[in-house]
XYZ file of C-alpha atoms in Angstrom:
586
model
C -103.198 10.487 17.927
C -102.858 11.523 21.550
C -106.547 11.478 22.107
C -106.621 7.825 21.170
C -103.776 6.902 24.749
C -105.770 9.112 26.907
C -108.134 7.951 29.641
C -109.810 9.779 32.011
C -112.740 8.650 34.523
C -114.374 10.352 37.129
C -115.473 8.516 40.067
C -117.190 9.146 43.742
C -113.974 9.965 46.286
C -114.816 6.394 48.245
C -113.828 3.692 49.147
C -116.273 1.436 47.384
C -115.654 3.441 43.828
C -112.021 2.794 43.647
C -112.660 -0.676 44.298
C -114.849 -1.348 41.836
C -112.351 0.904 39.074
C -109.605 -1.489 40.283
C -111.617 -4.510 38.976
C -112.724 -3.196 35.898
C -108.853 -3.787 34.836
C -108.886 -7.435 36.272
C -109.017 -9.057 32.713
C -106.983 -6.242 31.117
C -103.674 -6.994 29.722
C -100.846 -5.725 31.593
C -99.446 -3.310 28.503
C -103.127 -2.358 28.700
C -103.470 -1.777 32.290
C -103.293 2.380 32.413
C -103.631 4.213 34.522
C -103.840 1.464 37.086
C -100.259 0.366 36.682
C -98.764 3.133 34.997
C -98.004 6.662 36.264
C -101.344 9.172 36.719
C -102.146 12.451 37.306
C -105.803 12.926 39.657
C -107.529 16.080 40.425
C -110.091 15.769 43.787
C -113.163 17.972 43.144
C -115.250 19.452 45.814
C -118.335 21.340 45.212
C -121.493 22.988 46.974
C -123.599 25.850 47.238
C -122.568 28.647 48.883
C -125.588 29.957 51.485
C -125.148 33.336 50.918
C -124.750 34.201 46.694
C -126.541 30.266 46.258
C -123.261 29.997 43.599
C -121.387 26.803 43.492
C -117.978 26.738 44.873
C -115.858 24.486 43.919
C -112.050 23.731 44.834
C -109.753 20.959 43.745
C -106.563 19.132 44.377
C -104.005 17.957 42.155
C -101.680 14.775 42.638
C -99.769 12.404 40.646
C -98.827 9.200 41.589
C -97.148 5.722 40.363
C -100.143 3.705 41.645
C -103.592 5.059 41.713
C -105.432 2.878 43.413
C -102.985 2.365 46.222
C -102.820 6.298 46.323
C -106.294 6.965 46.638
C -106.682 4.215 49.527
C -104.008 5.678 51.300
C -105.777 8.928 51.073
C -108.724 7.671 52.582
C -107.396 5.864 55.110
C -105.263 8.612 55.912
C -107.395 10.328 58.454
C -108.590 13.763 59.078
C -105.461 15.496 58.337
C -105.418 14.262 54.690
C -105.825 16.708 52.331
C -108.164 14.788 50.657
C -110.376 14.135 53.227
C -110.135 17.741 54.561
C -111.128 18.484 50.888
C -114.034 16.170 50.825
C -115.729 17.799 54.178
C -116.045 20.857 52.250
C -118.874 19.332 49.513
C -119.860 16.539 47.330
C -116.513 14.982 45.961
C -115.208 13.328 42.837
C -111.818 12.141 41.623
C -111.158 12.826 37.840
C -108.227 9.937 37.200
C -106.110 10.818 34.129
C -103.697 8.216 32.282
C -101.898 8.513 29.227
C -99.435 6.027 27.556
C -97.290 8.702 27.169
C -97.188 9.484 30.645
C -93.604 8.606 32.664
C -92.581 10.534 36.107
C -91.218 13.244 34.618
C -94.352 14.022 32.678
C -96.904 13.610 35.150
C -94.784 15.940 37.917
C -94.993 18.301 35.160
C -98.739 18.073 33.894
C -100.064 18.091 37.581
C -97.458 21.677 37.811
C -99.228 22.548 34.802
C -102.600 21.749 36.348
C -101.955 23.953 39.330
C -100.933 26.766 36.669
C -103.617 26.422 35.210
C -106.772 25.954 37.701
C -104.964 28.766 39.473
C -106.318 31.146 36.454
C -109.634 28.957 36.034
C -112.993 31.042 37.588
C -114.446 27.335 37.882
C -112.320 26.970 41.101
C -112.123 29.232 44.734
C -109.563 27.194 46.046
C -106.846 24.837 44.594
C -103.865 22.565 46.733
C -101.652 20.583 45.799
C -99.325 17.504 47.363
C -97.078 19.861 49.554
C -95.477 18.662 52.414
C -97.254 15.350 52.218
C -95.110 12.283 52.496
C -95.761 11.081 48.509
C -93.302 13.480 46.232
C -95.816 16.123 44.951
C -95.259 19.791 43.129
C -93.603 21.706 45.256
C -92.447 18.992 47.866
C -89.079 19.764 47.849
C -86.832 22.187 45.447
C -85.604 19.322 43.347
C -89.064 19.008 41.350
C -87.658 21.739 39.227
C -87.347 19.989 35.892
C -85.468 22.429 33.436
C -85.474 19.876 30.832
C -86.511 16.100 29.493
C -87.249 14.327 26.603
C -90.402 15.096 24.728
C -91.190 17.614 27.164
C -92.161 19.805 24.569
C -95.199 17.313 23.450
C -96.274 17.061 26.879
C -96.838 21.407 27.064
C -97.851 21.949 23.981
C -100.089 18.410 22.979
C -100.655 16.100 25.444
C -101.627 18.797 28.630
C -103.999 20.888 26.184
C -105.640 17.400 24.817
C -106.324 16.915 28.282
C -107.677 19.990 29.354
C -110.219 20.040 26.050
C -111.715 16.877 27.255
C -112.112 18.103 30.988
C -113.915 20.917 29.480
C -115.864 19.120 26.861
C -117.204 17.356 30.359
C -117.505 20.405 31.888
C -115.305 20.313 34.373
C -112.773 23.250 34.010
C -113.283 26.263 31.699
C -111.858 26.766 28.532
C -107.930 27.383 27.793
C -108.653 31.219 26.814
C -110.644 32.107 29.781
C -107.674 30.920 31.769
C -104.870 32.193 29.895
C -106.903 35.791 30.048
C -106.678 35.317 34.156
C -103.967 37.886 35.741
C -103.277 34.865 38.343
C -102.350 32.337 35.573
C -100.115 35.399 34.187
C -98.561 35.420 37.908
C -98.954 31.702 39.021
C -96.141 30.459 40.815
C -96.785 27.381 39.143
C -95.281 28.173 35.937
C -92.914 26.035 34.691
C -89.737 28.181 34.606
C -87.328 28.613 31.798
C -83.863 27.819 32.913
C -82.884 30.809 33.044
C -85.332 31.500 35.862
C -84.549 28.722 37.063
C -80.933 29.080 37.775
C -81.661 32.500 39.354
C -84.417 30.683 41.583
C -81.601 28.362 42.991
C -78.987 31.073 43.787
C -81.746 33.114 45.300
C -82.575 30.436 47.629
C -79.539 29.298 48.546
C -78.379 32.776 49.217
C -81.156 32.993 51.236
C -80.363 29.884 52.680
C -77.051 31.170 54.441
C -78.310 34.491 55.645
C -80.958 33.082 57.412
C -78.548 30.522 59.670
C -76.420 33.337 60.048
C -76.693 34.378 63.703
C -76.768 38.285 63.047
C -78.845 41.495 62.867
C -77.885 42.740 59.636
C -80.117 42.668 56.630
C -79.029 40.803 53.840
C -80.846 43.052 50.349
C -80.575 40.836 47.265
C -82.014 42.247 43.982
C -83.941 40.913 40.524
C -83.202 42.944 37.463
C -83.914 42.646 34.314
C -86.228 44.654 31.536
C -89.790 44.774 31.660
C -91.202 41.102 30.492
C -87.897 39.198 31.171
C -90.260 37.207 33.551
C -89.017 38.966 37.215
C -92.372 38.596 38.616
C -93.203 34.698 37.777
C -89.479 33.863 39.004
C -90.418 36.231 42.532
C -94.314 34.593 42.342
C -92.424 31.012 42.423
C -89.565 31.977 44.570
C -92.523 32.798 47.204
C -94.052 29.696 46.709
C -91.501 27.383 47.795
C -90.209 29.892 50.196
C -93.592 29.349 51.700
C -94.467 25.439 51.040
C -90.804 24.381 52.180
C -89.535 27.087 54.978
C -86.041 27.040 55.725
C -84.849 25.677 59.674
C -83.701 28.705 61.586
C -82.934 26.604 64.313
C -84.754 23.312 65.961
C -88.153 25.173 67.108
C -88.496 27.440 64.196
C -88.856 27.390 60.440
C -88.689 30.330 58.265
C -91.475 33.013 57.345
C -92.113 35.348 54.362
C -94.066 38.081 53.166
C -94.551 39.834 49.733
C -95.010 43.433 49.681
C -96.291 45.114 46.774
C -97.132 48.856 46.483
C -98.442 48.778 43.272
C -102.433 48.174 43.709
C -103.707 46.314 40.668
C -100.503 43.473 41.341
C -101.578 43.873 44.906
C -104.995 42.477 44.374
C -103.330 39.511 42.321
C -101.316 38.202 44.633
C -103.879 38.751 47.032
C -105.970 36.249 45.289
C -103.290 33.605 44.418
C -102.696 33.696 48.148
C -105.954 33.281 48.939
C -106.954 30.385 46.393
C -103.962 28.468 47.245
C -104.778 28.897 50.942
C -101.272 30.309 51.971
C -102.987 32.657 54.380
C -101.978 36.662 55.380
C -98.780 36.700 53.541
C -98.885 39.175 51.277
C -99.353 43.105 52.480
C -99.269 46.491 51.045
C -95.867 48.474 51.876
C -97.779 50.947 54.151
C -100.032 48.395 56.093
C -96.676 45.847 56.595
C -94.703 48.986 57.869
C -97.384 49.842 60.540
C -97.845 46.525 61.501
C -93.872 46.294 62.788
C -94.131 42.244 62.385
C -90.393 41.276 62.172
C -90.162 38.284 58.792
C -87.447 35.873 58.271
C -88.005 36.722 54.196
C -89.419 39.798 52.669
C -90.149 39.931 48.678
C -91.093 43.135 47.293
C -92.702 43.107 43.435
C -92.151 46.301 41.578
C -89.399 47.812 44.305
C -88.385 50.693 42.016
C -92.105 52.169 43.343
C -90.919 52.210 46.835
C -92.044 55.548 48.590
C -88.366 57.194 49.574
C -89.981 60.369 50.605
C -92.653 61.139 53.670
C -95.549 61.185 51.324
C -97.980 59.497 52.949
C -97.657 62.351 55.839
C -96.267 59.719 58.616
C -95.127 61.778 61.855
C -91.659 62.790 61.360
C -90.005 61.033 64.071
C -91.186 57.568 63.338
C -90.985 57.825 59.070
C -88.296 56.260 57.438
C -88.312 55.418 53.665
C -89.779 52.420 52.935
C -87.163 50.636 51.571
C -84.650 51.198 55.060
C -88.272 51.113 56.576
C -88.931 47.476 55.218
C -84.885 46.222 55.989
C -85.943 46.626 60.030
C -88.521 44.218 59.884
C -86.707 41.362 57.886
C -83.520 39.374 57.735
C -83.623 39.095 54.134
C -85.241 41.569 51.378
C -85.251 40.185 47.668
C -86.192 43.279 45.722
C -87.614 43.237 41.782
C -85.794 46.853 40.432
C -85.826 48.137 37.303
C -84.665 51.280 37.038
C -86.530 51.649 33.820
C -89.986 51.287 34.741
C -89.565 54.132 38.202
C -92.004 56.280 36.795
C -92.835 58.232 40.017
C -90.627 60.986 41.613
C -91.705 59.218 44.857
C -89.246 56.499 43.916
C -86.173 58.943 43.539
C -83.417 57.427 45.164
C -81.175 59.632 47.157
C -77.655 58.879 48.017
C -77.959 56.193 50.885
C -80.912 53.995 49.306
C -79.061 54.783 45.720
C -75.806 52.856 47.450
C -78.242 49.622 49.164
C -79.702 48.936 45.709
C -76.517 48.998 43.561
C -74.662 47.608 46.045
C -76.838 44.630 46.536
C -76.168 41.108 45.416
C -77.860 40.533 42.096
C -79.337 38.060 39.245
C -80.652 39.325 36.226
C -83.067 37.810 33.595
C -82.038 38.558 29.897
C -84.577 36.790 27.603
C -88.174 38.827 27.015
C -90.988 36.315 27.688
C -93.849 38.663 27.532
C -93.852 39.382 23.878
C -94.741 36.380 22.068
C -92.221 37.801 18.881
C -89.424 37.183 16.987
C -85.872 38.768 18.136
C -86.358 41.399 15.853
C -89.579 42.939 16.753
C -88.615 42.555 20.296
C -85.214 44.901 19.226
C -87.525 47.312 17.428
C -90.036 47.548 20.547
C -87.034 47.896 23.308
C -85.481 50.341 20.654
C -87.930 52.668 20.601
C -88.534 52.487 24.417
C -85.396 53.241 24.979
C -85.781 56.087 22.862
C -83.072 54.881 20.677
C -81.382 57.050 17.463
C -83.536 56.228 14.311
C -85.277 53.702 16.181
C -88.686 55.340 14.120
C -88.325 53.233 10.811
C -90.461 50.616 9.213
C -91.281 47.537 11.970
C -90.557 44.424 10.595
C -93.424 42.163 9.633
C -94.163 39.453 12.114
C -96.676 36.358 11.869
C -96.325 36.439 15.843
C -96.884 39.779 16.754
C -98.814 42.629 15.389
C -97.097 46.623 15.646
C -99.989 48.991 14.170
C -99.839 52.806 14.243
C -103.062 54.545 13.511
C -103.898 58.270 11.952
C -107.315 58.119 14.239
C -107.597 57.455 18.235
C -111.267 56.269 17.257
C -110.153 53.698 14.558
C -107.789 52.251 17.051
C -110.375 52.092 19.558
C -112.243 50.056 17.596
C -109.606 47.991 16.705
C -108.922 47.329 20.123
C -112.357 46.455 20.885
C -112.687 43.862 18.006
C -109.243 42.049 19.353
C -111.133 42.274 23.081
C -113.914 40.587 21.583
C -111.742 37.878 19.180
C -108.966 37.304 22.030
C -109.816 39.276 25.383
C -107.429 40.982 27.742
C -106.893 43.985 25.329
C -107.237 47.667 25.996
C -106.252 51.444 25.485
C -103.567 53.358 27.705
C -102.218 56.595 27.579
C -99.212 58.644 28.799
C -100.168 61.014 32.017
C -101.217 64.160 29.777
C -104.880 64.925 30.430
C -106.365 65.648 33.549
C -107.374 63.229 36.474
C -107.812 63.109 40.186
C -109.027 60.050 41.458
C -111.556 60.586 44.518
C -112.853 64.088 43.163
C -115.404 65.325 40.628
C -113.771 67.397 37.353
C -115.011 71.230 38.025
C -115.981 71.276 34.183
C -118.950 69.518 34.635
C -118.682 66.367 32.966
C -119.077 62.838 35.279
C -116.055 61.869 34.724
C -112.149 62.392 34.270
C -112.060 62.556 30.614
C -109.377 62.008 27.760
C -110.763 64.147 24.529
C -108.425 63.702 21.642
C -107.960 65.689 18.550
C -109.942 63.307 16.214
C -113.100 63.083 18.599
C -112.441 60.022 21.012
C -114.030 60.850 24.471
C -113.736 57.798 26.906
C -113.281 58.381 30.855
C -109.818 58.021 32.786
C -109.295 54.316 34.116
C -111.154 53.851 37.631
C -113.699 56.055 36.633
C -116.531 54.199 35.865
C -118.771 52.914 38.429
C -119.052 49.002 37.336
C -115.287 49.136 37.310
C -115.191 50.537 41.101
C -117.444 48.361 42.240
C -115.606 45.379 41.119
C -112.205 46.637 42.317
C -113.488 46.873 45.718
C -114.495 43.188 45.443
C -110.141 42.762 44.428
C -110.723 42.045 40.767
C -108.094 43.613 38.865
C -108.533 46.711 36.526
C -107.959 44.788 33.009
C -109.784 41.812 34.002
C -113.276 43.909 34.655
C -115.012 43.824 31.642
C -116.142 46.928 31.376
C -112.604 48.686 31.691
C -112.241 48.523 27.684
C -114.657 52.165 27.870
C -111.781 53.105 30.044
C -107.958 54.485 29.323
C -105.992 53.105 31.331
C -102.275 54.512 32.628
C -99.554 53.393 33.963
C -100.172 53.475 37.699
C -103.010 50.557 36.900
C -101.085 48.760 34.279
C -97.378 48.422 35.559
C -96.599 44.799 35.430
C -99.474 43.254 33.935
C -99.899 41.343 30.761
C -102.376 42.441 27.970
C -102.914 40.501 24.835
C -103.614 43.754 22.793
C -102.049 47.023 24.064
C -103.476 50.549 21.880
C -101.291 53.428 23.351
C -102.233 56.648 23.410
C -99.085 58.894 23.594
C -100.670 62.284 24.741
C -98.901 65.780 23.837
C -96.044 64.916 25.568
C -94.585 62.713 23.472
C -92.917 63.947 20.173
C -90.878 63.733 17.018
C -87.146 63.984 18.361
C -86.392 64.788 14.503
C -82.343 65.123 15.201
C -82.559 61.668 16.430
C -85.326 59.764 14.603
C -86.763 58.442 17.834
C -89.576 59.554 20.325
C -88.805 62.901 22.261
C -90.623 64.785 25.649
C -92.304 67.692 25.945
C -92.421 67.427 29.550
C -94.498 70.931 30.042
C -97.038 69.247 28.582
C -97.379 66.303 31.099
C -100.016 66.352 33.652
C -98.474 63.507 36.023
C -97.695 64.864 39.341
C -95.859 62.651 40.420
C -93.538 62.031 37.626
C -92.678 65.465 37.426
C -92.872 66.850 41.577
C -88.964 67.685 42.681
C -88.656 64.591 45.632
C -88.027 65.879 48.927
C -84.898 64.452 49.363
C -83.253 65.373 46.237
C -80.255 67.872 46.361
C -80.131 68.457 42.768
C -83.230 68.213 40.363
C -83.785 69.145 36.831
C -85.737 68.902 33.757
C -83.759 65.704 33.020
C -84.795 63.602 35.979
C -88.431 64.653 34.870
C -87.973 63.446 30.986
C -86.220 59.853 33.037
C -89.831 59.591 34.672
C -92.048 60.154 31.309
C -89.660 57.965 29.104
C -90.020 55.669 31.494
C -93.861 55.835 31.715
C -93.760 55.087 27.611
C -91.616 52.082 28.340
C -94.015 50.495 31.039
C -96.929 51.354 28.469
C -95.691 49.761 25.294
C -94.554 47.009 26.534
C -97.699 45.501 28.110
C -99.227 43.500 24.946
C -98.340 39.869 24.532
C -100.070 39.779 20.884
C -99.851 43.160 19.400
C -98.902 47.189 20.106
C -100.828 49.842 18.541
C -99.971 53.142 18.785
C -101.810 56.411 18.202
C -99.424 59.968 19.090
C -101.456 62.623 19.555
C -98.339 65.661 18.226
C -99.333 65.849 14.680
C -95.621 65.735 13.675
C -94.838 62.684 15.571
C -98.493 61.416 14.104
C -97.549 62.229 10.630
C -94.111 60.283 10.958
C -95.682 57.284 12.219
C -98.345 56.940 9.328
C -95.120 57.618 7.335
C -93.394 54.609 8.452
C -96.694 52.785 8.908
C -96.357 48.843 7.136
């Protein structure tokens, strides 16, 4: 049905070729006349060979407009600054020209968002732009493109768009819809279309940010994101920097506003690196350490995953010039918008003593309810967050799901296996484990072997994640952990998969996770954790006990078990707790 009203054509970017488009509709009816007189969506494609690897490049730019013909020969007549035209120096250059009878304003401004989102994830593509601050309305030209809500909008997402992108890549144009939805920058595009939820926090955010910036004073303004792991924190701060960037605030009449994302965590480091770098936004986005060095003072600081902020001198900075990172980061900015959960600090590093303790309570918050990572119904997400939280006889019977898959194995090998077969059906799907063998990254185990190894009881020998030399390699080239292909022969932890999405998640829960019998639920052994840093006494804390060290590991299960989109397997390597989960097993 939706096949039969869609056009699309491809044609040379010149002048002569939209011409001679234009006159194949001279003898067309006027109902008939789309996309020529109706609204349109157009992507500009530039490719060429790059010198050096001889591998086509290619980069695009999305648009939608009223009038395409009109549009396109304002484009080309629009000089050397058009984006276009800037586009077009770069390589040979077509203009894909999409119409649909279904197609109004509303549902183009959201199919070419949903084009961004989605060439942003597409290996097809270096580089992508979009209509910002050009004079036609375009994505992100201009907070009111927001659209929380309009008719049939739900055909458009979920028929119309993918119809579209199945004929693009039946021409061979953009790669298919599970190679893009497998990308970790489509997971953290800030071109998702947010729920309203998101977006309602996105519009106090910015207008908060709005008024501290006019304000004529030297304090810091610290505004905070919270909300459980998969309530969709990062996407909201992803497009919060996004139109913090494309549509800077006036701070008065010779300057506009500037921001920065900080991320300490390494693997979301590299991500953002690589939207930024794709959407050509520049050096915006830094790593804690390297944006305290640099002392650059921003109008706008974001910082992903703040509950991993260094509070303690770890890093071995002279005395007299450390400061923890988060007062460190509040000298260099007029406003700090920090993601914190306190459920996912899973580092003593991160212990918050009394003064940075009193700045992150104190600060002005929004927080996102509604869990948008697991694609399940409200009772399997209940039954997952119950027995993160550790919850009283939250071990009983999961519910069954058509969405969502909850397997607990008797074997680490069978559910290896199992997690390579959904890697192979699905992609994006591989084994963690909880901190409890071995591993220091940059040295050489004593025992002999090549490798950091985790050796369970039932025979399954794979290497530590970051281990294996493919995956290093490709690391160093900033391609994230899950998204190397040879990381399924790896385990991965937490400290490589905190705020990431898998499709498939198989958790290992090492010895130091048990059967809390008295209270039907998952219990710590914490003498049997090997993570330093979840169980070192911080520096700065007065008082420390076995308590704050069982806060880090829970934690650490938490971040683990909720990573998987699709499905949670779970193999527990105490032989009580094992026993009670094949016990409860579907």
């Amino acid at each position: 049905m939706y096949m039969a009203q869609l056009y699309i054509e491809t044609i040379p970017y010149t002048e002569e070729a939209i011409k001679k488009f234009e006159h194949k509709f001279d003898l067309t009816p006027k109902e008939e006349r789309f996309p020529i007189d109706f609204p349109s969506v157009y992507i500009g494609e530039s490719e060429k060979e790059n010198k050096h690897s001889k591998q086509i490049q290619r980069e695009a730019y999305v648009g939608e407009t009223n009038w395409i013909v009109q549009r396109t020969k304002e484009h080309l007549n629009g000089g050397p600054n058009d984006k276009l035209n800037q586009l077009k120096k770069k390589g040979d250059m077509s203009l894909h020209i999409i119409g649909h009878k279904q197609f109004n304003k509303s549902a183009t401004l959201l199919i070419e968002q949903t084009f961004m989102n989605y060439l942003l994830g597409d290996p097809k593509f270096t580089g992508i732009d979009d209509l910002t601050n050009d004079e036609v309305s375009g994505l992100n030209n201009g907070r009111s493109n927001d659209q929380p809500d309009f008719f049939d909008r739900e055909m458009y997402e979920t028929k119309v768009f993918p119809e579209i992108w199945r004929e693009l890549q039946h021409r061979g144009i953009v790669s298919s819809l599970s190679t893009v939805k497998n990308s970790p920058l489509f997971a953290n595009s800030p071109f998702k279309n947010l729920s309203s939820e998101q977006l309602k926090a996105k519009r106090i955010l910015l207008d908060k940010i709005e008024d501290e910036v006019s304000k004529n004073t030297q304090s810091t303004k610290v505004l905070k994101v919270s909300g459980a792991a998969g309530t969709g924190k990062t996407i909201l701060l992803s497009s919060l920097f996004r139109d913090l960037y494309d549509n800077p605030f006036t701070v008065d009449k010779d300057r506009k506003t500037n921001v920065a994302m900080l991320v300490r965590h390494t693997e979301q480091l590299k991500i953002y690196q690589q939207i930024a770098k794709k959407t050509n936004m520049g050096n915006v986005v830094f790593d804690v350490p390297k944006f305290i060095s640099n002392g650059k003072m921003f109008d706008v600081v974001l910082v992903d995953e703040a509950h991993l902020l260094w509070t303690g001198n770890f890093g071995r900075v002279k005395g007299d010039t450390w400061l923890p990172d988060l007062e460190a980061i509040m000298k260099l900015a007029k406003v700090v918008v920090l993601i914190y959960d306190e459920n996912q600090r899973v580092s003593s590093r991160g212990y918050l003593p009394d003064n940075l303790k009193q700045i992150v309570d104190s600060a002005e918050s929004v927080s996102l309810e509604r869990q948008w990572r697991i694609d399940a119904s409200e009772q399997t997400k209940r039954y997952i967050w119950n027995l993160t939280h550790f919850e009283k006889n939250s071990l009983a019977r999961p519910v069954q799901d058509s969405n969502y898959e909850i397997k607990f194995f008797n074997s680490a090998q069978k559910m290896f296996e199992a997690i390579r077969q959904k890697d192979s059906e699905f992609g994006l799907s591989r084994l963690v484990s909880t901190y409890d063998w071995k591993f220091s990254q940059g040295s050489k185990p004593k025992n002999g072997d090549d490798y950091w190894m985790i050796r369970t009881s039932d025979g399954l020998e794979l290497p530590w994640n970051l281990e294996l030399p493919e995956v290093q390699k490709k690391r160093k080239n900033g391609v994230p952990w899950q998204e190397v292909p040879e990381s399924i022969d790896e385990i991965g932890s937490n400290y490589t998969i905190q705020g990431s999405d898998l499709n498939y998640v198989g958790v290992i829960l090492g010895p130091s996770v048990i059967w809390d019998d008295k209270n039907n639920s998952f219990g710590i052994d914490s003498t049997k954790s090997m993570d330093p840093e979840a169980t070192m006494k911080p520096s700065a804390a007065k008082e420390w006990s076995n308590k704050d060290v069982v806060d880090n590991l829970k934690n650490i299960v938490n971040v683990l078990m909720t990573r998987g989109v699709h499905g949670l397997y779970i193999y527990a390597e105490d032989s009580r707790l094992r026993q009670k989960l094949m016990d409860i097993s579907v």
